[in-house]
Short mmCIF file of C-alpha atoms and ligand atoms in Angstrom, two decimals:
data_model
loop_
_atom_site.label_atom_id
_atom_site.label_comp_id
_atom_site.label_asym_id
_atom_site.label_seq_id
_atom_site.Cartn_x
_atom_site.Cartn_y
_atom_site.Cartn_z
CA MET Z 250 116.70 42.20 3.95
CA VAL Z 251 114.10 39.66 5.04
CA TYR Z 252 111.03 41.03 3.08
CA TYR Z 253 112.56 39.65 -0.33
CA GLU Z 254 112.54 36.11 1.33
CA ASN Z 255 108.89 36.37 2.16
CA LEU Z 256 108.02 37.18 -1.51
CA THR Z 257 108.19 34.03 -3.43
CA ARG Z 258 107.62 35.64 -6.97
CA LYS Z 259 107.13 39.39 -6.35
CA LEU Z 260 110.63 41.21 -6.37
CA LEU Z 261 109.41 44.40 -7.48
CA VAL Z 262 111.42 47.47 -6.86
CA ASP Z 263 110.98 51.19 -7.07
CA ALA Z 264 114.10 52.88 -6.92
CA HIS Z 265 112.90 56.36 -6.98
CA SER Z 266 109.41 57.45 -5.34
CA HIS Z 267 108.06 60.45 -3.44
CA LEU Z 268 106.10 58.16 -1.27
CA TYR Z 269 105.21 60.85 1.36
CA GLU Z 270 102.69 62.36 -1.16
CA PHE Z 271 100.80 59.26 -1.32
CA LYS Z 272 97.95 58.62 1.04
CA ASN Z 273 98.23 55.11 2.80
CA PRO Z 274 101.82 54.44 1.61
CA GLU Z 275 101.52 51.07 3.54
CA ARG Z 276 99.43 49.79 0.56
CA PHE Z 277 102.80 49.41 -1.64
CA ARG Z 278 104.19 47.10 0.90
CA ASN Z 279 104.95 44.48 -1.58
CA ILE Z 280 107.36 46.76 -3.38
CA ALA Z 281 110.97 47.56 -2.19
CA ILE Z 282 110.85 51.38 -2.37
CA ILE Z 283 113.68 54.12 -2.08
CA VAL Z 284 111.91 57.30 -0.96
CA VAL Z 285 113.68 60.18 -2.13
CA ALA Z 286 113.32 63.61 -0.55
CA GLU Z 287 113.39 67.28 -2.12
CA ASP Z 288 113.96 69.44 0.95
CA TYR Z 289 114.54 69.20 4.69
CA HIS Z 290 110.98 68.77 5.40
CA THR Z 291 110.53 65.71 2.87
CA SER Z 292 113.90 64.24 4.18
CA LEU Z 293 112.38 63.94 7.60
CA GLU Z 294 109.35 62.43 6.14
CA ALA Z 295 111.33 59.89 4.29
CA LEU Z 296 113.07 59.10 7.58
CA ARG Z 297 109.90 58.82 9.33
CA LEU Z 298 108.45 56.28 6.65
CA GLY Z 299 111.74 54.24 6.67
CA GLU Z 300 110.93 53.91 10.53
CA SER Z 301 107.37 52.69 10.08
CA LEU Z 302 107.62 50.59 6.81
CA ASP Z 303 110.22 47.83 6.55
CA ASN Z 304 109.91 47.77 2.66
CA VAL Z 305 111.24 51.46 2.57
CA SER Z 306 114.70 52.72 2.43
CA PRO Z 307 114.94 56.42 3.02
CA SER Z 308 116.82 58.83 0.89
CA VAL Z 309 117.62 62.61 2.24
CA GLY Z 310 118.57 65.36 -0.06
CA ILE Z 311 117.77 68.68 -1.67
CA HIS Z 312 116.13 68.45 -5.38
CA PRO Z 313 118.26 70.90 -7.65
CA TRP Z 314 114.88 72.70 -8.43
CA LYS Z 315 114.53 73.63 -4.69
CA LEU Z 316 117.81 75.74 -4.85
CA LEU Z 317 116.08 78.81 -5.88
CA GLU Z 318 114.32 79.07 -2.87
CA VAL Z 319 116.17 76.88 -0.08
CA SER Z 320 118.37 78.80 2.30
CA ASP Z 321 121.93 77.92 3.06
CA ASP Z 322 121.08 76.85 6.62
CA GLU Z 323 118.28 74.43 5.43
CA VAL Z 324 121.07 72.70 3.05
CA LYS Z 325 123.32 72.44 6.15
CA GLU Z 326 120.50 70.71 8.08
CA VAL Z 327 120.10 68.26 5.29
CA CYS Z 328 123.81 67.66 5.29
CA ARG Z 329 123.62 66.89 9.24
CA LEU Z 330 120.89 64.36 8.63
CA ILE Z 331 122.94 62.42 6.38
CA GLY Z 332 125.15 61.45 9.32
CA ARG Z 333 122.19 60.20 11.19
CA GLY Z 334 121.29 56.41 11.35
CA GLY Z 335 118.54 55.15 9.04
CA VAL Z 336 119.74 57.14 5.98
CA LYS Z 337 120.30 54.78 3.23
CA CYS Z 338 120.93 56.93 0.39
CA ILE Z 339 121.55 60.70 -0.84
CA GLY Z 340 118.88 62.32 -3.15
CA GLU Z 341 117.10 63.29 -5.05
CA VAL Z 342 120.12 65.41 -5.74
CA GLY Z 343 121.96 66.64 -8.98
CA LEU Z 344 122.14 69.13 -11.78
CA ASP Z 345 119.47 70.47 -13.88
CA LYS Z 346 120.68 72.91 -16.51
CA ARG Z 347 117.38 72.60 -18.75
CA HIS Z 348 114.74 73.75 -16.14
CA ALA Z 349 116.85 75.61 -13.35
CA LYS Z 350 119.59 77.20 -15.27
CA ALA Z 351 119.37 80.16 -13.00
CA SER Z 352 120.66 78.49 -10.12
CA PHE Z 353 123.18 76.16 -11.94
CA GLU Z 354 126.07 77.70 -9.94
CA ARG Z 355 124.71 77.26 -6.68
CA GLN Z 356 123.43 73.50 -7.94
CA MET Z 357 127.15 72.63 -8.61
CA GLU Z 358 128.40 73.81 -5.16
CA VAL Z 359 125.63 71.96 -3.11
CA PHE Z 360 125.89 68.98 -5.40
CA ASP Z 361 129.62 68.56 -4.80
CA THR Z 362 128.87 68.80 -0.93
CA PHE Z 363 126.59 65.94 -1.24
CA ALA Z 364 129.01 63.89 -3.34
CA ARG Z 365 131.64 64.33 -0.72
CA LEU Z 366 129.23 63.16 1.99
CA ALA Z 367 128.36 60.25 -0.26
CA PHE Z 368 131.88 59.39 -0.24
CA GLU Z 369 132.57 60.04 3.68
CA TYR Z 370 129.47 57.95 4.69
CA SER Z 371 129.68 55.34 1.82
CA LEU Z 372 126.00 55.80 0.70
CA PRO Z 373 124.70 55.64 -2.69
CA MET Z 374 123.20 58.66 -4.44
CA ASN Z 375 119.89 59.03 -6.29
CA LEU Z 376 120.44 61.66 -9.10
CA HIS Z 377 118.13 64.08 -11.04
CA CYS Z 378 120.19 65.51 -13.91
CA LEU Z 379 119.13 67.06 -16.97
CA ASP Z 380 121.57 68.58 -19.74
CA ALA Z 381 124.37 68.22 -17.07
CA TRP Z 382 124.96 64.49 -17.51
CA GLN Z 383 128.65 64.52 -18.01
CA LYS Z 384 129.17 67.30 -15.50
CA THR Z 385 127.56 65.23 -13.09
CA LEU Z 386 129.44 62.15 -13.81
CA ASP Z 387 132.70 64.07 -13.46
CA ILE Z 388 131.66 65.32 -9.90
CA LEU Z 389 130.93 61.64 -8.94
CA LEU Z 390 134.21 60.34 -10.34
CA LYS Z 391 136.43 63.24 -8.89
CA ARG Z 392 134.62 62.59 -5.38
CA ASP Z 393 134.98 58.86 -5.65
CA VAL Z 394 131.26 58.29 -5.34
CA SER Z 395 131.11 54.38 -5.40
CA ARG Z 396 127.36 53.87 -5.92
CA ALA Z 397 125.21 56.18 -7.96
CA LEU Z 398 121.76 56.06 -9.79
CA PHE Z 399 120.77 58.25 -12.76
CA HIS Z 400 117.12 58.16 -12.43
CA TRP Z 401 114.76 58.25 -15.54
CA TYR Z 402 117.79 58.67 -17.75
CA THR Z 403 117.35 60.49 -21.06
CA GLY Z 404 120.95 61.56 -21.59
CA PRO Z 405 123.42 60.80 -24.20
CA LEU Z 406 123.32 57.06 -25.20
CA ASP Z 407 127.16 57.15 -25.61
CA LEU Z 408 127.54 57.91 -21.67
CA LEU Z 409 125.81 54.69 -20.84
CA GLU Z 410 128.74 52.53 -21.10
CA LYS Z 411 130.75 54.82 -19.03
CA ILE Z 412 128.14 54.84 -16.32
CA SER Z 413 127.87 51.01 -16.33
CA SER Z 414 131.58 50.45 -16.54
CA VAL Z 415 132.13 52.23 -13.15
CA GLY Z 416 129.31 50.45 -11.55
CA TYR Z 417 126.80 53.12 -11.63
CA PHE Z 418 123.09 52.56 -12.44
CA VAL Z 419 120.19 53.89 -14.46
CA SER Z 420 116.57 53.45 -13.40
CA ILE Z 421 113.83 52.86 -16.20
CA ASN Z 422 110.29 54.58 -15.67
CA PRO Z 423 107.04 53.19 -16.94
CA MET Z 424 106.89 56.20 -19.45
CA GLY Z 425 109.46 54.37 -21.53
CA ALA Z 426 106.35 52.87 -23.05
CA ILE Z 427 105.72 56.35 -24.63
CA GLN Z 428 109.14 57.90 -24.60
CA LYS Z 429 111.17 56.55 -27.36
CA ARG Z 430 114.64 57.98 -26.06
CA HIS Z 431 114.14 56.10 -22.61
CA ARG Z 432 113.19 52.90 -24.40
CA GLU Z 433 116.45 53.12 -26.23
CA VAL Z 434 118.23 53.45 -22.95
CA ALA Z 435 116.35 50.31 -21.62
CA ARG Z 436 117.64 48.54 -24.49
CA LEU Z 437 121.32 49.67 -24.41
CA THR Z 438 122.12 49.67 -20.86
CA ASP Z 439 124.06 46.84 -19.34
CA ILE Z 440 121.58 44.53 -17.68
CA ARG Z 441 123.81 44.90 -14.42
CA SER Z 442 123.03 48.57 -14.31
CA ILE Z 443 119.32 48.62 -14.76
CA LEU Z 444 116.70 49.36 -12.03
CA THR Z 445 112.91 50.11 -12.07
CA GLU Z 446 111.42 53.31 -10.55
CA SER Z 447 108.12 55.19 -10.73
CA ASP Z 448 108.82 58.73 -9.65
CA GLY Z 449 105.17 58.74 -8.28
CA PRO Z 450 103.15 60.61 -7.90
CA TYR Z 451 104.78 62.57 -10.77
CA VAL Z 452 102.46 63.27 -13.61
CA TYR Z 453 103.89 62.87 -17.11
CA ARG Z 454 101.75 63.61 -20.05
CA GLY Z 455 98.49 63.19 -18.26
CA VAL Z 456 99.63 59.93 -16.23
CA ARG Z 457 99.99 60.13 -12.56
CA LEU Z 458 102.79 57.66 -11.73
CA GLU Z 459 102.43 55.13 -8.84
CA PRO Z 460 104.79 52.54 -7.38
CA PRO Z 461 102.96 49.51 -8.80
CA MET Z 462 103.74 50.78 -12.35
CA VAL Z 463 107.04 49.49 -12.00
CA GLU Z 464 105.36 46.42 -13.55
CA ASN Z 465 105.14 48.46 -16.64
CA SER Z 466 108.85 49.49 -16.47
CA LEU Z 467 109.75 45.89 -16.36
CA THR Z 468 107.60 45.02 -19.34
CA VAL Z 469 109.24 48.02 -21.13
CA ILE Z 470 112.77 46.60 -20.41
CA ALA Z 471 111.87 43.02 -21.35
CA GLU Z 472 110.37 44.28 -24.80
CA ALA Z 473 113.13 46.46 -25.46
CA ARG Z 474 115.74 43.95 -25.02
CA GLY Z 475 113.89 40.57 -26.15
CA MET Z 476 114.31 39.22 -22.56
CA TYR Z 477 111.84 37.35 -20.49
CA ARG Z 478 110.09 39.58 -17.74
CA GLU Z 479 110.84 37.21 -14.91
CA VAL Z 480 114.51 37.33 -15.80
CA VAL Z 481 114.59 41.13 -15.98
CA GLU Z 482 112.68 41.22 -12.65
CA GLU Z 483 115.25 39.04 -10.96
CA ARG Z 484 118.18 41.01 -12.33
CA VAL Z 485 116.60 44.25 -11.24
CA ALA Z 486 116.00 42.93 -7.53
CA GLU Z 487 119.74 41.76 -7.69
CA ASN Z 488 121.12 45.10 -9.04
CA PHE Z 489 118.91 47.03 -6.18
CA ARG Z 490 120.52 44.82 -3.46
CA LYS Z 491 123.98 46.10 -4.91
CA PHE Z 492 122.93 49.64 -5.20
CA LEU Z 493 121.86 49.70 -1.48
CA GLY Z 494 124.83 47.75 -0.53
CA THR Z 495 122.89 45.21 1.35
ZN1 ZN X 73 111.87 62.34 -8.51
#
Protein backbone atom coordinates (compact mmCIF):
# COMPACT_ATOMS: atom_id res chain seq x y z
CA MET A 1 0.00 0.00 0.00
CA VAL A 2 1.73 3.08 -1.26
CA TYR A 3 0.16 5.57 1.11
CA TYR A 4 2.17 4.26 4.07
CA GLU A 5 5.39 5.09 2.29
CA ASN A 6 4.29 8.65 1.70
CA LEU A 7 3.74 9.18 5.38
CA THR A 8 7.02 9.45 7.19
CA ARG A 9 5.65 9.60 10.73
CA LYS A 10 1.93 9.03 10.55
CA LEU A 11 1.00 5.40 10.50
CA LEU A 12 -2.44 5.88 11.95
CA VAL A 13 -4.92 3.04 11.66
CA ASP A 14 -8.68 3.03 12.14
CA ALA A 15 -9.64 -0.62 11.78
CA HIS A 16 -13.36 -0.03 12.36
CA SER A 17 -15.19 3.07 11.15
CA HIS A 18 -18.62 3.88 9.73
CA LEU A 19 -17.04 6.52 7.50
CA TYR A 20 -20.06 7.00 5.17
CA GLU A 21 -21.80 8.79 8.05
CA PHE A 22 -19.25 11.62 7.99
CA LYS A 23 -19.36 14.68 5.79
CA ASN A 24 -16.19 15.14 3.72
CA PRO A 25 -14.59 11.80 4.59
CA GLU A 26 -11.57 12.76 2.45
CA ARG A 27 -10.39 14.95 5.34
CA PHE A 28 -9.26 11.76 7.12
CA ARG A 29 -6.85 10.87 4.32
CA ASN A 30 -3.83 10.52 6.59
CA ILE A 31 -5.44 7.54 8.35
CA ALA A 32 -5.70 4.02 6.95
CA ILE A 33 -9.36 3.14 7.49
CA ILE A 34 -11.48 0.01 7.26
CA VAL A 35 -15.03 1.12 6.52
CA VAL A 36 -17.48 -1.39 7.99
CA ALA A 37 -21.05 -1.74 6.75
CA GLU A 38 -24.33 -2.44 8.55
CA ASP A 39 -26.61 -3.59 5.70
CA TYR A 40 -26.79 -3.72 1.89
CA HIS A 41 -27.05 0.03 1.43
CA THR A 42 -24.04 0.85 3.63
CA SER A 43 -22.08 -2.03 2.05
CA LEU A 44 -22.46 -0.23 -1.28
CA GLU A 45 -21.45 3.05 0.36
CA ALA A 46 -18.33 1.42 1.80
CA LEU A 47 -17.43 0.06 -1.65
CA ARG A 48 -17.96 3.49 -3.19
CA LEU A 49 -15.63 5.07 -0.63
CA GLY A 50 -13.07 2.38 -1.39
CA GLU A 51 -13.18 3.34 -5.04
CA SER A 52 -12.70 7.07 -4.42
CA LEU A 53 -10.27 7.15 -1.47
CA ASP A 54 -6.99 5.24 -1.48
CA ASN A 55 -6.74 5.17 2.33
CA VAL A 56 -10.00 3.21 2.58
CA SER A 57 -10.43 -0.57 2.70
CA PRO A 58 -14.12 -1.39 2.30
CA SER A 59 -15.88 -4.06 4.29
CA VAL A 60 -19.34 -5.43 3.54
CA GLY A 61 -21.75 -7.13 5.91
CA ILE A 62 -24.84 -6.97 8.07
CA HIS A 63 -24.65 -5.78 11.65
CA PRO A 64 -26.25 -8.26 14.07
CA TRP A 65 -28.59 -5.52 15.36
CA LYS A 66 -30.02 -5.17 11.85
CA LEU A 67 -31.15 -8.78 11.71
CA LEU A 68 -34.48 -7.99 13.31
CA GLU A 69 -35.49 -5.95 10.27
CA VAL A 70 -33.39 -7.05 7.28
CA SER A 71 -34.98 -9.57 4.84
CA ASP A 72 -33.43 -12.86 3.72
CA ASP A 73 -33.13 -11.38 0.24
CA GLU A 74 -31.05 -8.52 1.56
CA VAL A 75 -28.76 -10.98 3.35
CA LYS A 76 -28.31 -12.81 0.04
CA GLU A 77 -27.56 -9.54 -1.78
CA VAL A 78 -24.80 -8.73 0.69
CA CYS A 79 -23.39 -12.26 0.35
CA ARG A 80 -23.30 -11.76 -3.42
CA LEU A 81 -21.30 -8.55 -2.98
CA ILE A 82 -18.57 -10.48 -1.18
CA GLY A 83 -17.52 -12.17 -4.40
CA ARG A 84 -17.12 -8.79 -6.06
CA GLY A 85 -13.74 -7.11 -6.57
CA GLY A 86 -12.75 -4.38 -4.15
CA VAL A 87 -14.11 -6.07 -1.02
CA LYS A 88 -11.30 -6.25 1.56
CA CYS A 89 -13.13 -7.51 4.62
CA ILE A 90 -16.46 -8.90 5.90
CA GLY A 91 -18.12 -6.84 8.62
CA GLU A 92 -19.55 -5.47 10.74
CA VAL A 93 -20.90 -8.95 11.43
CA GLY A 94 -21.14 -11.09 14.53
CA LEU A 95 -23.29 -12.08 17.47
CA ASP A 96 -24.95 -9.95 20.13
CA LYS A 97 -26.73 -11.67 22.95
CA ARG A 98 -26.86 -8.55 25.12
CA HIS A 99 -28.73 -6.05 22.97
CA ALA A 100 -30.37 -8.28 20.36
CA LYS A 101 -31.27 -11.51 22.09
CA ALA A 102 -34.55 -11.83 20.18
CA SER A 103 -32.78 -12.40 16.88
CA PHE A 104 -30.00 -14.60 18.26
CA GLU A 105 -30.88 -17.73 16.34
CA ARG A 106 -30.99 -15.87 13.07
CA GLN A 107 -27.75 -14.11 13.99
CA MET A 108 -26.10 -17.53 14.39
CA GLU A 109 -27.27 -18.69 10.97
CA VAL A 110 -26.24 -15.52 9.17
CA PHE A 111 -22.90 -15.30 10.96
CA ASP A 112 -22.11 -18.88 10.04
CA THR A 113 -22.82 -18.03 6.39
CA PHE A 114 -20.48 -15.02 6.55
CA ALA A 115 -17.77 -17.14 8.21
CA ARG A 116 -18.02 -19.70 5.39
CA LEU A 117 -17.70 -16.91 2.83
CA ALA A 118 -14.68 -15.46 4.66
CA PHE A 119 -13.00 -18.85 4.28
CA GLU A 120 -14.07 -19.25 0.65
CA TYR A 121 -12.78 -15.81 -0.40
CA SER A 122 -9.86 -15.65 2.09
CA LEU A 123 -11.17 -12.44 3.60
CA PRO A 124 -10.70 -11.12 7.14
CA MET A 125 -13.74 -10.56 9.37
CA ASN A 126 -14.56 -7.42 11.37
CA LEU A 127 -16.59 -8.56 14.36
CA HIS A 128 -19.15 -7.15 16.71
CA CYS A 129 -19.77 -9.52 19.60
CA LEU A 130 -21.32 -8.97 22.97
CA ASP A 131 -21.98 -11.74 25.48
CA ALA A 132 -21.25 -14.29 22.76
CA TRP A 133 -17.47 -14.14 22.52
CA GLN A 134 -16.77 -17.83 22.95
CA LYS A 135 -19.54 -18.76 20.52
CA THR A 136 -18.11 -16.36 17.93
CA LEU A 137 -14.65 -17.83 18.36
CA ASP A 138 -16.02 -21.38 18.04
CA ILE A 139 -17.67 -20.57 14.70
CA LEU A 140 -14.55 -18.83 13.37
CA LEU A 141 -12.41 -21.84 14.23
CA LYS A 142 -14.97 -24.33 12.93
CA ARG A 143 -15.08 -22.50 9.60
CA ASP A 144 -11.30 -22.08 9.41
CA VAL A 145 -11.45 -18.29 9.21
CA SER A 146 -7.81 -17.20 9.04
CA ARG A 147 -8.09 -13.50 9.97
CA ALA A 148 -10.57 -11.92 12.37
CA LEU A 149 -10.83 -8.74 14.43
CA PHE A 150 -12.84 -8.50 17.64
CA HIS A 151 -13.72 -4.83 17.59
CA TRP A 152 -13.82 -2.83 20.89
CA TYR A 153 -13.31 -6.07 22.81
CA THR A 154 -14.70 -6.10 26.34
CA GLY A 155 -15.14 -9.86 26.69
CA PRO A 156 -13.53 -12.31 29.11
CA LEU A 157 -9.85 -11.54 29.64
CA ASP A 158 -8.96 -15.22 29.64
CA LEU A 159 -10.08 -15.54 26.00
CA LEU A 160 -7.44 -13.04 24.85
CA GLU A 161 -4.68 -15.61 24.82
CA LYS A 162 -6.69 -17.90 22.58
CA ILE A 163 -7.60 -15.01 20.26
CA SER A 164 -3.91 -14.11 19.89
CA SER A 165 -2.65 -17.66 19.62
CA VAL A 166 -4.77 -18.35 16.54
CA GLY A 167 -3.62 -15.08 14.94
CA TYR A 168 -6.78 -13.05 15.49
CA PHE A 169 -6.87 -9.40 16.56
CA VAL A 170 -8.65 -7.05 18.96
CA SER A 171 -9.00 -3.31 18.34
CA ILE A 172 -8.65 -0.70 21.04
CA ASN A 173 -11.09 2.19 21.08
CA PRO A 174 -10.20 5.69 22.39
CA MET A 175 -12.83 5.18 25.07
CA GLY A 176 -10.39 2.85 26.81
CA ALA A 177 -9.41 6.12 28.49
CA ILE A 178 -12.64 5.96 30.52
CA GLN A 179 -13.55 2.27 30.24
CA LYS A 180 -11.47 0.29 32.73
CA ARG A 181 -12.24 -3.15 31.31
CA HIS A 182 -11.12 -2.09 27.84
CA ARG A 183 -7.90 -0.66 29.29
CA GLU A 184 -7.23 -4.07 30.79
CA VAL A 185 -7.66 -5.56 27.31
CA ALA A 186 -5.11 -3.04 25.97
CA ARG A 187 -2.69 -4.07 28.71
CA LEU A 188 -3.06 -7.84 28.42
CA THR A 189 -3.40 -8.53 24.70
CA ASP A 190 -0.30 -9.73 22.88
CA ILE A 191 1.13 -6.69 21.06
CA ARG A 192 1.07 -8.71 17.81
CA SER A 193 -2.73 -8.83 18.06
CA ILE A 194 -3.52 -5.18 18.75
CA LEU A 195 -5.14 -2.70 16.37
CA THR A 196 -6.69 0.74 16.88
CA GLU A 197 -10.19 1.87 15.91
CA SER A 198 -12.65 4.72 16.41
CA ASP A 199 -16.07 3.17 15.61
CA GLY A 200 -16.93 6.74 14.54
CA PRO A 201 -19.34 8.43 14.49
CA TYR A 202 -20.76 6.29 17.29
CA VAL A 203 -21.46 8.33 20.42
CA TYR A 204 -20.24 6.84 23.70
CA ARG A 205 -20.99 8.56 27.00
CA GLY A 206 -21.52 11.86 25.21
CA VAL A 207 -18.35 11.61 23.10
CA ARG A 208 -18.77 11.53 19.32
CA LEU A 209 -16.02 9.27 18.04
CA GLU A 210 -14.01 10.22 14.94
CA PRO A 211 -11.12 8.56 13.08
CA PRO A 212 -8.38 10.99 14.30
CA MET A 213 -9.14 9.84 17.85
CA VAL A 214 -7.17 6.67 17.12
CA GLU A 215 -4.32 8.84 18.43
CA ASN A 216 -6.01 8.47 21.81
CA SER A 217 -6.21 4.70 21.35
CA LEU A 218 -2.43 4.68 20.87
CA THR A 219 -2.01 6.63 24.10
CA VAL A 220 -4.32 4.21 25.95
CA ILE A 221 -2.28 1.22 24.73
CA ALA A 222 1.11 2.85 25.39
CA GLU A 223 0.16 3.93 28.91
CA ALA A 224 -1.49 0.64 29.84
CA ARG A 225 1.59 -1.34 28.78
CA GLY A 226 4.34 1.11 29.63
CA MET A 227 5.50 1.24 26.01
CA TYR A 228 6.64 4.14 23.84
CA ARG A 229 3.78 5.48 21.77
CA GLU A 230 5.88 5.50 18.60
CA VAL A 231 6.64 1.82 19.06
CA VAL A 232 2.95 1.01 19.55
CA GLU A 233 2.14 3.04 16.43
CA GLU A 234 4.58 1.02 14.35
CA ARG A 235 3.38 -2.30 15.70
CA VAL A 236 -0.25 -1.40 15.02
CA ALA A 237 0.58 -0.42 11.43
CA GLU A 238 2.39 -3.72 10.96
CA ASN A 239 -0.54 -5.66 12.48
CA PHE A 240 -2.94 -3.82 10.20
CA ARG A 241 -1.09 -4.95 7.09
CA LYS A 242 -1.16 -8.49 8.43
CA PHE A 243 -4.89 -8.30 9.14
CA LEU A 244 -5.63 -7.10 5.61
CA GLY A 245 -3.15 -9.54 4.07
CA THR A 246 -1.23 -6.81 2.25
ZN1 LIG B 1 -19.30 -0.36 14.56
